[in-house]
PDB file of C-alpha atoms in Angstrom:
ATOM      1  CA  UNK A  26     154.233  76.555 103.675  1.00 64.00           C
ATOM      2  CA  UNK A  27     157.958  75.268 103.274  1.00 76.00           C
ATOM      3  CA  UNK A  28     158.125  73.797 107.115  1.00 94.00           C
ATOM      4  CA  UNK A  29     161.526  71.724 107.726  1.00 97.00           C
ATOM      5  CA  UNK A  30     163.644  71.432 104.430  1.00 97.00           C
ATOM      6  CA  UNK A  31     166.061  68.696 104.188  1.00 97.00           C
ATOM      7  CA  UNK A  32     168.666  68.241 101.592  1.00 96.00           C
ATOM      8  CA  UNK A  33     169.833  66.412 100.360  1.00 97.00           C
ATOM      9  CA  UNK A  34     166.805  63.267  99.928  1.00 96.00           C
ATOM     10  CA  UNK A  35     169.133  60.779  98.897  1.00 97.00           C
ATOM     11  CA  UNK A  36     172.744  60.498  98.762  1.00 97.00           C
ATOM     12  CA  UNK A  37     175.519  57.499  98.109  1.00 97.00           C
ATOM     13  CA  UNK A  38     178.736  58.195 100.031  1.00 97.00           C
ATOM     14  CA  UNK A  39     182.073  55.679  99.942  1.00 97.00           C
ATOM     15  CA  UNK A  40     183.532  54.596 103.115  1.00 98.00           C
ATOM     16  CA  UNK A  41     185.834  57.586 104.157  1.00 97.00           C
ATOM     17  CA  UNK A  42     183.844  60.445 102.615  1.00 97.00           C
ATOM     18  CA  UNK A  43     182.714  63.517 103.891  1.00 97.00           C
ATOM     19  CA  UNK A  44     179.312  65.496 103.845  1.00 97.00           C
ATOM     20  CA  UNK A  45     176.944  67.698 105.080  1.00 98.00           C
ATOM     21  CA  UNK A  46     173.009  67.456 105.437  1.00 98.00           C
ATOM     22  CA  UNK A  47     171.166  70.580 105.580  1.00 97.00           C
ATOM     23  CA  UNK A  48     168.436  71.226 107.215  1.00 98.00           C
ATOM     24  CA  UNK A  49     166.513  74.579 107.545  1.00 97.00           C
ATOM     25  CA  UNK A  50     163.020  75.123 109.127  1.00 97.00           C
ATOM     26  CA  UNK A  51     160.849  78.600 108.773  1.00 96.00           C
ATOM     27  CA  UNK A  52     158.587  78.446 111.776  1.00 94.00           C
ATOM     28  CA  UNK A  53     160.447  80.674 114.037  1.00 93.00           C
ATOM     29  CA  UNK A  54     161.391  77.592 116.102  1.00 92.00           C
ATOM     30  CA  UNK A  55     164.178  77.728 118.999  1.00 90.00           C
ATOM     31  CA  UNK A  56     165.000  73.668 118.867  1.00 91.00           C
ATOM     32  CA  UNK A  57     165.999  72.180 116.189  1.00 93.00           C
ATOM     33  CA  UNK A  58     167.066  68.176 116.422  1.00 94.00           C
ATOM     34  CA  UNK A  59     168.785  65.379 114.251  1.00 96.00           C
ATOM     35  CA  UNK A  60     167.546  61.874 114.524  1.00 96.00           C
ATOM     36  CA  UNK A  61     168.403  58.989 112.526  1.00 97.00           C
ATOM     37  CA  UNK A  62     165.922  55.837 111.900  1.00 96.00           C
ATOM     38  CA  UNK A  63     167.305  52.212 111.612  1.00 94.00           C
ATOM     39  CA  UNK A  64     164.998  48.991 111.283  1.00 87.00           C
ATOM     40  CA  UNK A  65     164.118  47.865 114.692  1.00 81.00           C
ATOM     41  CA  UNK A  66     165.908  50.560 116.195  1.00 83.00           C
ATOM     42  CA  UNK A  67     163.404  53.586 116.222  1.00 86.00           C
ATOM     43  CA  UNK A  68     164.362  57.320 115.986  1.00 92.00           C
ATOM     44  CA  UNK A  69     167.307  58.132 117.874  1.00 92.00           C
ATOM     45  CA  UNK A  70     168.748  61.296 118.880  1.00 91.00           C
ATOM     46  CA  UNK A  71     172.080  62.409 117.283  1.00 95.00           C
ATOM     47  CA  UNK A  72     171.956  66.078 118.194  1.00 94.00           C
ATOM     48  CA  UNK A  73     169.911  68.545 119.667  1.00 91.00           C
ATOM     49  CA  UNK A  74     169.849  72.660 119.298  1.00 92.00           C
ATOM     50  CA  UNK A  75     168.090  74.382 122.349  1.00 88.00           C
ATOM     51  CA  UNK A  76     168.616  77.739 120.788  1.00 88.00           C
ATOM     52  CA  UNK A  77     171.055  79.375 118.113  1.00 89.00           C
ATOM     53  CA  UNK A  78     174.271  79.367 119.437  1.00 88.00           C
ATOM     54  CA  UNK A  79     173.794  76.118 121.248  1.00 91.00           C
ATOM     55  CA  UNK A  80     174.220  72.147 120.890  1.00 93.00           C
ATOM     56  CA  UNK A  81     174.136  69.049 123.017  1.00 91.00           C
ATOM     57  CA  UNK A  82     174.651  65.854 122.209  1.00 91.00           C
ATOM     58  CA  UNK A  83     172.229  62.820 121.912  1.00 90.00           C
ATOM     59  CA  UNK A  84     172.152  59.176 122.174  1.00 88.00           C
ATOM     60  CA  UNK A  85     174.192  58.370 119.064  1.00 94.00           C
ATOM     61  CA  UNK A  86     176.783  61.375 118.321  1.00 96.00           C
ATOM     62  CA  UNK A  87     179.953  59.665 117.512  1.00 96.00           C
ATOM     63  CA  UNK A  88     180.846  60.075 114.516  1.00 97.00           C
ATOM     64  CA  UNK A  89     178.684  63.378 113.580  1.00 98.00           C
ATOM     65  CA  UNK A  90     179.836  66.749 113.857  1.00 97.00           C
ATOM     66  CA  UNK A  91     176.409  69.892 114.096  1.00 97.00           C
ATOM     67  CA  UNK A  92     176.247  72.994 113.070  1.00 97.00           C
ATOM     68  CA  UNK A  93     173.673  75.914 114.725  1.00 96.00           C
ATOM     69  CA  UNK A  94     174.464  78.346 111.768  1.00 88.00           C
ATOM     70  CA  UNK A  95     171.275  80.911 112.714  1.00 95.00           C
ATOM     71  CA  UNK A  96     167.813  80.400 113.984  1.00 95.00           C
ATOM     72  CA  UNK A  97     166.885  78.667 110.808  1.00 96.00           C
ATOM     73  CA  UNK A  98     169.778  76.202 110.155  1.00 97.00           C
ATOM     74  CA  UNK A  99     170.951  73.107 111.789  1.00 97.00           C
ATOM     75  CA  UNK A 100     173.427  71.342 109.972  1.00 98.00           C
ATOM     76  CA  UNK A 101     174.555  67.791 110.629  1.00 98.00           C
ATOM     77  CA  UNK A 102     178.114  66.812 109.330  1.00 98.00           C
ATOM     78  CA  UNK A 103     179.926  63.054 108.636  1.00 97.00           C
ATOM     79  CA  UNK A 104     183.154  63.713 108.629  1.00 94.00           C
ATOM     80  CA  UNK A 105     184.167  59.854 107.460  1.00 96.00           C
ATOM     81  CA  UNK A 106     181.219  58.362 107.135  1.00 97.00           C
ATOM     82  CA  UNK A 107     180.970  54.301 107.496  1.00 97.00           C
ATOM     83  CA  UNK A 108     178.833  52.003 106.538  1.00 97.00           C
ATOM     84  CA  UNK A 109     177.349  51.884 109.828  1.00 97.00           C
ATOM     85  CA  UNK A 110     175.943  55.738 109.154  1.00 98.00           C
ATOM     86  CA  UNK A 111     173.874  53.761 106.439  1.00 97.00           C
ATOM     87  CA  UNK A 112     170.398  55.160 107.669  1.00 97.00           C
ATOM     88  CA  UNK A 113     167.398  57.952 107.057  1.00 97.00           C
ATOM     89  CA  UNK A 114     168.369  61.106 108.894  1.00 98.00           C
ATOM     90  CA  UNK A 115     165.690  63.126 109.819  1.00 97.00           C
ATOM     91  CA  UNK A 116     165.871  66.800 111.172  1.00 97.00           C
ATOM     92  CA  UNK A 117     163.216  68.274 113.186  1.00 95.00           C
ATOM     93  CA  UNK A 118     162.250  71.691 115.123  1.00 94.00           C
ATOM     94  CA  UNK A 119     160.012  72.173 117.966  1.00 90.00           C
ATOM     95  CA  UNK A 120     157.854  75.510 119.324  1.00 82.00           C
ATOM     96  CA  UNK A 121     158.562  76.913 122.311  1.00 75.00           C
ATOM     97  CA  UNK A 122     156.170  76.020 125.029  1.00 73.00           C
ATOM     98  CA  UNK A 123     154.303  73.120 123.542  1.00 73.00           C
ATOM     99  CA  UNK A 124     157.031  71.094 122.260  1.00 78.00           C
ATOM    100  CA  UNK A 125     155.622  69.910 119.687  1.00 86.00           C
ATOM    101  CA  UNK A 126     158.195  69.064 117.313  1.00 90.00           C
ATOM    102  CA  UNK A 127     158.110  68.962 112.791  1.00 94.00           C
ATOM    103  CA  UNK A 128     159.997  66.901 110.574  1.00 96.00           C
ATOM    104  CA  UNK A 129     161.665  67.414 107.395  1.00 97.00           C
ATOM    105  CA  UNK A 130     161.158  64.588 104.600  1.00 97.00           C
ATOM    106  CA  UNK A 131     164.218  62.714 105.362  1.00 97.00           C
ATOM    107  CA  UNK A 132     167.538  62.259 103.667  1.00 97.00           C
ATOM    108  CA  UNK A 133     168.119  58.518 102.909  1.00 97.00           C
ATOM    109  CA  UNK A 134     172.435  57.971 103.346  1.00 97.00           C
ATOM    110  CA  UNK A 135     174.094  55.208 102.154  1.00 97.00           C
ATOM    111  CA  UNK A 136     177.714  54.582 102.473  1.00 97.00           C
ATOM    112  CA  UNK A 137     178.715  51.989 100.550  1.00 97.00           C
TER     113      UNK A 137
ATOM    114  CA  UNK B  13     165.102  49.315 130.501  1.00 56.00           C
ATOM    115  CA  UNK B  14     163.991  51.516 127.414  1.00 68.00           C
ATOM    116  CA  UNK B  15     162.764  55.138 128.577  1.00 87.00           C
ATOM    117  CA  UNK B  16     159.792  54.273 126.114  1.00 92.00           C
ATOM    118  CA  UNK B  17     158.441  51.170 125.464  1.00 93.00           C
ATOM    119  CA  UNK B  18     155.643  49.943 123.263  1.00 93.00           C
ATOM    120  CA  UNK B  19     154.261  46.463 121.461  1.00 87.00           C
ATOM    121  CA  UNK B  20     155.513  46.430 117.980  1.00 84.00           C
ATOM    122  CA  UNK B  21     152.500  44.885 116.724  1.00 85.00           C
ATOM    123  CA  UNK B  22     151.737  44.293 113.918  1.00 92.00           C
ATOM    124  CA  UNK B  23     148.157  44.739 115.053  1.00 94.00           C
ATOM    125  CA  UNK B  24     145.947  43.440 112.059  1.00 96.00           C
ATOM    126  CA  UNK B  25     142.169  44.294 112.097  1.00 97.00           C
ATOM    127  CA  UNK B  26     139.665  44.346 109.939  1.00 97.00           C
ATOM    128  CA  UNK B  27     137.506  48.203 108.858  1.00 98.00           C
ATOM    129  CA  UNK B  28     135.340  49.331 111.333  1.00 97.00           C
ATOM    130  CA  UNK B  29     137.578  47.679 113.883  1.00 97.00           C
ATOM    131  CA  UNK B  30     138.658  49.159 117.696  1.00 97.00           C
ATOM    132  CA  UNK B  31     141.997  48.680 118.639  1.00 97.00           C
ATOM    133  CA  UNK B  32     144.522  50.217 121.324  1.00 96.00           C
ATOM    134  CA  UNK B  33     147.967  50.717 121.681  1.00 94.00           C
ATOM    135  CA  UNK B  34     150.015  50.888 125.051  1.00 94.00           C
ATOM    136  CA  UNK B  35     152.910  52.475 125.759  1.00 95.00           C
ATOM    137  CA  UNK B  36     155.165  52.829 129.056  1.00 95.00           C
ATOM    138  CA  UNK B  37     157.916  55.439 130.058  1.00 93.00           C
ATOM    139  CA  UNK B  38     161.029  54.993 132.882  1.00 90.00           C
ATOM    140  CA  UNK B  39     161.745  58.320 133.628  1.00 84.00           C
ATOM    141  CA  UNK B  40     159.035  59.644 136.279  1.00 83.00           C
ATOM    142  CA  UNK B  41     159.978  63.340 134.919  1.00 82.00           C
ATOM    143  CA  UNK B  42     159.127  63.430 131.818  1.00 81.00           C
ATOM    144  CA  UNK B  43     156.320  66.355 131.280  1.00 80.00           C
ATOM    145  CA  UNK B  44     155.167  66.484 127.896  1.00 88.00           C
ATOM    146  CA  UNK B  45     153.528  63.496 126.088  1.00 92.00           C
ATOM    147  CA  UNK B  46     152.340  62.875 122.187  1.00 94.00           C
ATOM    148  CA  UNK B  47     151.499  60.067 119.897  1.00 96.00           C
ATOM    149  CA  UNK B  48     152.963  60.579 115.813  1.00 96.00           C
ATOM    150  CA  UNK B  49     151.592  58.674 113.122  1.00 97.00           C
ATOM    151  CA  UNK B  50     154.840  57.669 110.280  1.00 96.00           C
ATOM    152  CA  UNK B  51     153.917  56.227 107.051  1.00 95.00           C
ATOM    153  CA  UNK B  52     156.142  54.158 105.398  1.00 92.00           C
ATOM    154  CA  UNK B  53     159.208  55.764 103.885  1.00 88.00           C
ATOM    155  CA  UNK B  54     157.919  58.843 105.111  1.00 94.00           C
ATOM    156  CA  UNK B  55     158.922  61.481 107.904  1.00 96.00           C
ATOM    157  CA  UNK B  56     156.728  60.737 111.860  1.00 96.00           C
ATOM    158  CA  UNK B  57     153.971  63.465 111.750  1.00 96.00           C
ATOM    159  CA  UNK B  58     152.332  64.467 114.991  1.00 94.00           C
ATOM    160  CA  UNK B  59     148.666  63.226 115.340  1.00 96.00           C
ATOM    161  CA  UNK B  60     148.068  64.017 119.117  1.00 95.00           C
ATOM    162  CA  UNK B  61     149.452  65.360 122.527  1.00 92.00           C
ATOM    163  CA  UNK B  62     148.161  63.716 125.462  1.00 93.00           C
ATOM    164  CA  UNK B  63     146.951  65.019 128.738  1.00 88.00           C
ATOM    165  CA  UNK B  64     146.066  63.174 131.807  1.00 87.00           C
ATOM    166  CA  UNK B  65     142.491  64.288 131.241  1.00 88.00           C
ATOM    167  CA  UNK B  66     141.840  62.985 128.401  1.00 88.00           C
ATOM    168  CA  UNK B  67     141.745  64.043 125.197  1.00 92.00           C
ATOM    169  CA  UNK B  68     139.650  63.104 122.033  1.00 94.00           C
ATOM    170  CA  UNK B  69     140.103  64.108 118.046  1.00 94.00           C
ATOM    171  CA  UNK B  70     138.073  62.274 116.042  1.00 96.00           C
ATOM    172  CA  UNK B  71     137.931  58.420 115.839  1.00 97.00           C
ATOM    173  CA  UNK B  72     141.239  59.020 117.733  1.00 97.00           C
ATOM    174  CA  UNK B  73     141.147  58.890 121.883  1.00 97.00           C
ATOM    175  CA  UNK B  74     144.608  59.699 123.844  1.00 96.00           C
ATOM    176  CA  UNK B  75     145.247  59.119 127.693  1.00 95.00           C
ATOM    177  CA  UNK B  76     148.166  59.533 130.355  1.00 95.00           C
ATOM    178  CA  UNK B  77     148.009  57.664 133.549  1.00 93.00           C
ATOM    179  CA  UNK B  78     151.177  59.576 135.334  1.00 92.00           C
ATOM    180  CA  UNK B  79     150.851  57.550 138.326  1.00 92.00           C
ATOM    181  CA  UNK B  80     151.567  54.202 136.117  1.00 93.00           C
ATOM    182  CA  UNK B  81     153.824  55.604 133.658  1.00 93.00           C
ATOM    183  CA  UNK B  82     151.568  54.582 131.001  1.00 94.00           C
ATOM    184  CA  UNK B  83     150.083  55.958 127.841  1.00 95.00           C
ATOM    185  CA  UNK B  84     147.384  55.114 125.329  1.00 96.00           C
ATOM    186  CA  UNK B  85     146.187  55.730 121.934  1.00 97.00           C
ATOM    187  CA  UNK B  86     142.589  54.379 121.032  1.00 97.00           C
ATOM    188  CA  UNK B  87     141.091  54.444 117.176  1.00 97.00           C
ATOM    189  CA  UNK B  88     137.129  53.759 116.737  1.00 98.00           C
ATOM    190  CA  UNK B  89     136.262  52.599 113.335  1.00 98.00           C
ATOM    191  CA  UNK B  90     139.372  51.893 111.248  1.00 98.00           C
ATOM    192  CA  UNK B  91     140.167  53.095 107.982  1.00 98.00           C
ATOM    193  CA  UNK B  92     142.361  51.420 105.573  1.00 97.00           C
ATOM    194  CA  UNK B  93     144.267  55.048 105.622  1.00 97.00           C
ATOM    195  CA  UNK B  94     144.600  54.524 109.539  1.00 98.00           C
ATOM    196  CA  UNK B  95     147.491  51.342 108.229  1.00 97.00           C
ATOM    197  CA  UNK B  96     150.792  52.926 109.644  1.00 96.00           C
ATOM    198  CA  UNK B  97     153.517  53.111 111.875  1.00 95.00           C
ATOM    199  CA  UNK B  98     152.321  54.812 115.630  1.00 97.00           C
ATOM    200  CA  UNK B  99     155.088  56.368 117.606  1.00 96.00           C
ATOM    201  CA  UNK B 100     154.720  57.129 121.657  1.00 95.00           C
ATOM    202  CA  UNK B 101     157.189  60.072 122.285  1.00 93.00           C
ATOM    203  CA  UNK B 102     158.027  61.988 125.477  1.00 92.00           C
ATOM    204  CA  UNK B 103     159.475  64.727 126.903  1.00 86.00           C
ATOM    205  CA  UNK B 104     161.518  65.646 129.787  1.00 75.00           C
ATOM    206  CA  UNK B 105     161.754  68.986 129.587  1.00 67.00           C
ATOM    207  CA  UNK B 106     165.167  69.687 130.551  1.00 64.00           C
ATOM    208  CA  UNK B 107     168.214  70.966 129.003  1.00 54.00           C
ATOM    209  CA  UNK B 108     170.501  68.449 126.671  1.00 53.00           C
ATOM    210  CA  UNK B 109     167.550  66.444 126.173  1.00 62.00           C
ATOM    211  CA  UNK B 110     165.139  66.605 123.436  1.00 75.00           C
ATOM    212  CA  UNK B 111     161.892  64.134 122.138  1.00 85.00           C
ATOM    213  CA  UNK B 112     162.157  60.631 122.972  1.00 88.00           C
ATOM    214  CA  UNK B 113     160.560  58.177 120.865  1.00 91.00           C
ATOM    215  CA  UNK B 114     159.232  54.112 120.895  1.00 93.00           C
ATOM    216  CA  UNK B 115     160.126  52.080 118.732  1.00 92.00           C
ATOM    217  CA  UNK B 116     156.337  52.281 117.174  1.00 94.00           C
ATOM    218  CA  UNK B 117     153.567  50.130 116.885  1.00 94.00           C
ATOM    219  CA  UNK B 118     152.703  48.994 113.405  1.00 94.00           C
ATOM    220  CA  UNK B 119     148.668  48.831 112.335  1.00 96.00           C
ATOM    221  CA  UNK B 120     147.372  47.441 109.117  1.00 96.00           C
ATOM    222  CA  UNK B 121     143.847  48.009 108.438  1.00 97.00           C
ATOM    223  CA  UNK B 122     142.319  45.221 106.150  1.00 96.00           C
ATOM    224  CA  UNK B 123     139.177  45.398 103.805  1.00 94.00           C
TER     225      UNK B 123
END
C-alpha cells in the first residue's frame, strides 16, 4: 500500500548543483503536483501534471524544471539549485472526480 | 489578498476542550473544499472534504458557507493526538491550477 514515493528524504546540495527528486504514486491518479513548504510560508505550488503528457506551472516555478515521464512519475528537477531552494518538497497526486489529493513523505533539500 | 486565509493560532486548549477554526477564500470559483491535518515534520494528510451541507466524522464537524466565502472545521472533545498543524485547501477546478492551501492553523492539546 506504497501510495506516493518520494526520493530522495533528505539530500545536501552546494550552491550550483544539479538534481532530481522523484516522485512516483500507484493509485492510478491523472494529477500529480509539486509543492514546497517554507516556515510561515505554507505549501506552495511549483508544478502541476493534469495528465501524462502534460504540465503547467505554479506559483513558484523559477528555477525548477518537471518531468511527466508516464502516469506514475512526476519528476521535479533543480538545475542550479540556491540556497533559496533550501525547503521540504512534497509531491502529491489527486483522483479524478473528487480531487482529493495524497502526499508522499517529503524530501528535505538543503543547499548549502 | 491571499486566495486562502486562516488564523495561525496557536490555539491552546485544554482535553475535552471545543475549539473552531475559520478559514476564508478570494476566488468566488473555487468548487471543491477540504481541511488536512500535518503533523510536524510530516507530509499534510487529508482529514475531511467539506460540503455546504454539512458534514460530520467523528469529534470532527466541517462547513462551507459559499455565499461568505468562508469555511470551518469544529473538534468536540480534544485529544492530546488532535495537537497539529490544520490546513484549509481549495479548489478551482480549472486547468493550470491545482490545490490551494492556508497557511494552517496550529492546535496544541494540553493535559
Amino acid at each position: 500500500n506504497a501510495g506516493v514515493t518520494q526520493t530522495p528524504k533528505f539530500q545536501v546540495l552546494k550552491t550550483g548543483q544539479s538534481m532530481t527528486l522523484q516522485c512516483a504514486q500507484d493509485m492510478n491518479h491523472n494529477s500529480m503536483y509539486w509543492y514546497r513548504q517554507d516556515p510561515g510560508m505554507g505549501l506552495r505550488l511549483i508544478y502541476y501534471s493534469a495528465s501524462e503528457g502534460t504540465t503547467d506551472k505554479g506559483e513558484v516555478p523559477n528555477g525548477y524544471n518537471v518531468s511527466r515521464l508516464n502516469k506514475r512519475e512526476f519528476s521535479l528537477r533543480l538545475e542550479s539549485a540556491a540556497p533559496s531552494q533550501t525547503s521540504v518538497y512534497f509531491c502529491a497526486s489527486s483522483e479524478k472526480g473528487s480531487w482529493k489529493a495524497f502526499f508522499g513523505q517529503g524530501t528535505r533539500l538543503t543547499v548549502v | 489578498r491571499k486566495e486562502v486565509e486562516q488564523d495561525p493560532g496557536p490555539f491552546n486548549v485544554p482535553e475535552g476542550a471545543t475549539v473552531a477554526f475559520n478559514c476564508t477564500y478570494s476566488n468566488s470559483a473555487s468548487q471543491s473544499f477540504f481541511w488536512y491535518r500535518q503533523d510536524c515534520r510530516k507530509e499534510p494528510k487529508l482529514l475531511m472534504s467539506v460540503y455546504s451541507s454539512g458534514n460530520e466524522d467523528g469529534r470532527f464537524t466541517a462547513q462551507l458557507n459559499r455565499a461568505s466565502q468562508y469555511i470551518s472545521l469544529l473538534i468536540r472533545d480534544s485529544k492530546l493526538s488532535d495537537s497539529a498543524t490544520y490546513l484549509c485547501v481549495v479548489n478551482l477546478h480549472q486547468a493550470g491550477t491545482a490545490l490551494i492551501f492556508g497557511k494552517g492553523t496550529t492546535l496544541s492539546v494540553s493535559s
